[in-house]
Amino acid sequence: MDGAARGLIDAFQERFPDSACAGVWRAPGRVNLIGEHTDYNLGFVLPVALDMACYVARGPAAGGRLNVHSRNMNDARSWPVSALPTLQPSKDWSDYVAGVAVQLVKAGYPVEPSNLFIHSAVPFGGGLSSSASLEVSVALALLGDRVMDRVELAKLARRAENEFAGMPCGIMDQYISVFGQEDSALKIDCRSLEFEVVRLPAGIEIVAVNTMVKHELGGTAYRERVAECAAAAEAIRRRHPEVASLRDANLDQLELIDGVPRQRARHIITENRRVEDFVAASARGDLAAMGALFVASHRSLQHDYEVSCEELDFLVETATAIPGVYGSRMTGGGFGGCTVNLLEPGTSARFQEAMAKAYRDRFAIEPRFYPCKPSHGARRIA
Ligand code: GLA
């Protein structure tokens, strides 16, 4: 048993002294290398699961209740399991937990009266998928010994976020949290829900840099982008009925779309292409091409998709001027959170020093750095 599991069991017993801990489950956060906002357009993404994860310890509860304690939030919730089918969201962290419990019941997996103790090492609001890692680890903990198909598990966790937490996110975050593999990225086809393992070339380090900001606009803009992409696909479909989503569209068809949705569609079409190109560049070990695709992706997110922000743009500009940096781009939904950077091995210390100084001078904020080691997906650890 690893140290994290031991620590969690101890914390669980302290919080719930009358309940015997039945197990500990772990689900990782992720950093997406390329393929941003393509998942809900049924396109391609290339994330890696991180060694930062969310941990959930579970034991049986008395009184027919689901009791939840979050160490990060230093907060607790309790619901009668009989009330789960009609539970309403409370617009806070607990919605990710309750949403999963509700979806399990709906899917025919009754929730046993339980105590859950949750601790996450994924930074909140950092764009590294703290919510999906919470959803997936809670789902596994509540399932216990019951087996669920892994794709169904990812879909269920996504439904919890769509329907209960009210975010119309795609499948990327939950999928990579379930399926992540050590030392590899996964190229996920968000339509077929199949993946291809992509071994990254030797001679790169991946480092995420946290802007430490999360602009309010994020949630609203995400919903707008989902709607704009749907409108763009609809406009093309009038002439080309085979275009079920922007995944099927090509650049020639952009002339069928007006205004802002045209710009959004251009990002999706070019970004799907960049995922393919990045995988090809990675296979031939072309680090310069991989870096250039990172920057092209960022530009497209900045200008066409308009989901970047001043802080992210500044980090990308600063990074790309540092020797030993192949490429840099925002990762995740945008409007704050992290950039992801491809570095020559051995340059990380110098990179961090230069980035921290520049960011501090410009915004008076201390950024955080996360070396990203591709890790395995969700599982029981004790
Ligand atoms: C968020 C969502 C994902 C995905 C990314 C953008 O992380 O949860 O489904 O859409 O934004 O690529």
CSV table of N, CA and C in Angstrom, one decimal, residues 9 20 41 62 94 106 111 146 152 154-155 171 180 183 186 207 229 267 270 283 292 321 329 348 350 352 355:
chain,number,residue,atom,x,y,z
A,9,ILE,N,-6.4,6.5,4.8
A,9,ILE,CA,-7.1,5.6,5.7
A,9,ILE,C,-7.1,6.1,7.1
A,20,ALA,N,-15.6,1.2,9.5
A,20,ALA,CA,-14.3,0.5,9.0
A,20,ALA,C,-14.0,0.9,7.6
A,41,ASN,N,-17.1,18.6,-29.9
A,41,ASN,CA,-17.3,18.6,-31.4
A,41,ASN,C,-17.0,17.2,-32.0
A,62,ALA,N,-24.0,4.4,9.1
A,62,ALA,CA,-25.3,4.0,9.7
A,62,ALA,C,-26.4,5.1,9.3
A,94,SER,N,-19.8,20.2,-3.7
A,94,SER,CA,-20.5,18.9,-3.4
A,94,SER,C,-21.3,18.4,-4.6
A,106,LYS,N,-29.4,6.3,-11.1
A,106,LYS,CA,-30.2,6.3,-12.4
A,106,LYS,C,-29.7,5.2,-13.3
A,111,VAL,N,-26.8,3.3,-4.4
A,111,VAL,CA,-25.7,3.8,-3.6
A,111,VAL,C,-25.9,3.3,-2.2
A,146,ARG,N,-18.4,-3.6,-7.3
A,146,ARG,CA,-19.2,-3.8,-8.5
A,146,ARG,C,-18.5,-3.3,-9.7
A,152,GLU,N,-18.4,3.3,-19.9
A,152,GLU,CA,-19.6,3.7,-19.3
A,152,GLU,C,-19.3,4.5,-18.0
A,154,ALA,N,-16.7,6.6,-17.6
A,154,ALA,CA,-16.3,7.9,-18.0
A,154,ALA,C,-17.6,8.7,-18.5
A,155,LYS,N,-18.5,8.0,-19.1
A,155,LYS,CA,-19.7,8.7,-19.6
A,155,LYS,C,-20.6,9.1,-18.4
A,171,ILE,N,-16.1,14.9,-23.2
A,171,ILE,CA,-15.7,13.6,-22.5
A,171,ILE,C,-14.2,13.5,-22.1
A,180,GLY,N,-6.0,6.8,-18.5
A,180,GLY,CA,-4.6,7.2,-18.6
A,180,GLY,C,-3.6,6.1,-18.5
A,183,ASP,N,3.7,6.9,-18.9
A,183,ASP,CA,4.6,7.2,-20.0
A,183,ASP,C,4.0,7.5,-21.3
A,186,LEU,N,-2.7,9.8,-24.7
A,186,LEU,CA,-3.7,9.0,-25.4
A,186,LEU,C,-4.4,10.0,-26.5
A,207,VAL,N,6.0,20.6,-18.7
A,207,VAL,CA,5.8,21.3,-17.5
A,207,VAL,C,4.5,22.2,-17.6
A,229,CYS,N,-20.6,26.5,-31.8
A,229,CYS,CA,-20.1,25.3,-32.6
A,229,CYS,C,-21.3,24.6,-33.2
A,267,HIS,N,-11.3,27.3,-35.9
A,267,HIS,CA,-10.4,26.7,-34.8
A,267,HIS,C,-10.6,25.2,-34.7
A,270,THR,N,-9.1,23.3,-37.8
A,270,THR,CA,-7.6,23.3,-37.8
A,270,THR,C,-7.0,22.6,-36.6
A,283,ALA,N,5.9,10.9,-33.6
A,283,ALA,CA,6.3,9.6,-34.1
A,283,ALA,C,7.7,9.7,-34.8
A,292,ALA,N,6.1,23.9,-32.6
A,292,ALA,CA,5.4,24.9,-33.5
A,292,ALA,C,3.9,24.7,-33.5
A,321,ALA,N,10.2,32.6,-25.6
A,321,ALA,CA,11.4,33.3,-25.8
A,321,ALA,C,12.6,32.7,-25.0
A,329,ARG,N,1.5,26.5,-24.8
A,329,ARG,CA,0.1,26.8,-25.2
A,329,ARG,C,-0.8,26.8,-23.9
A,348,SER,N,14.5,22.8,-17.1
A,348,SER,CA,13.3,23.1,-16.3
A,348,SER,C,13.6,24.1,-15.2
A,350,ARG,N,15.9,26.5,-15.0
A,350,ARG,CA,16.1,27.8,-15.5
A,350,ARG,C,14.8,28.4,-16.1
A,352,GLN,N,11.8,27.7,-15.0
A,352,GLN,CA,10.9,28.1,-13.9
A,352,GLN,C,11.3,29.4,-13.3
A,355,MET,N,10.5,32.3,-15.8
A,355,MET,CA,9.0,32.4,-15.9
A,355,MET,C,8.5,33.1,-14.6
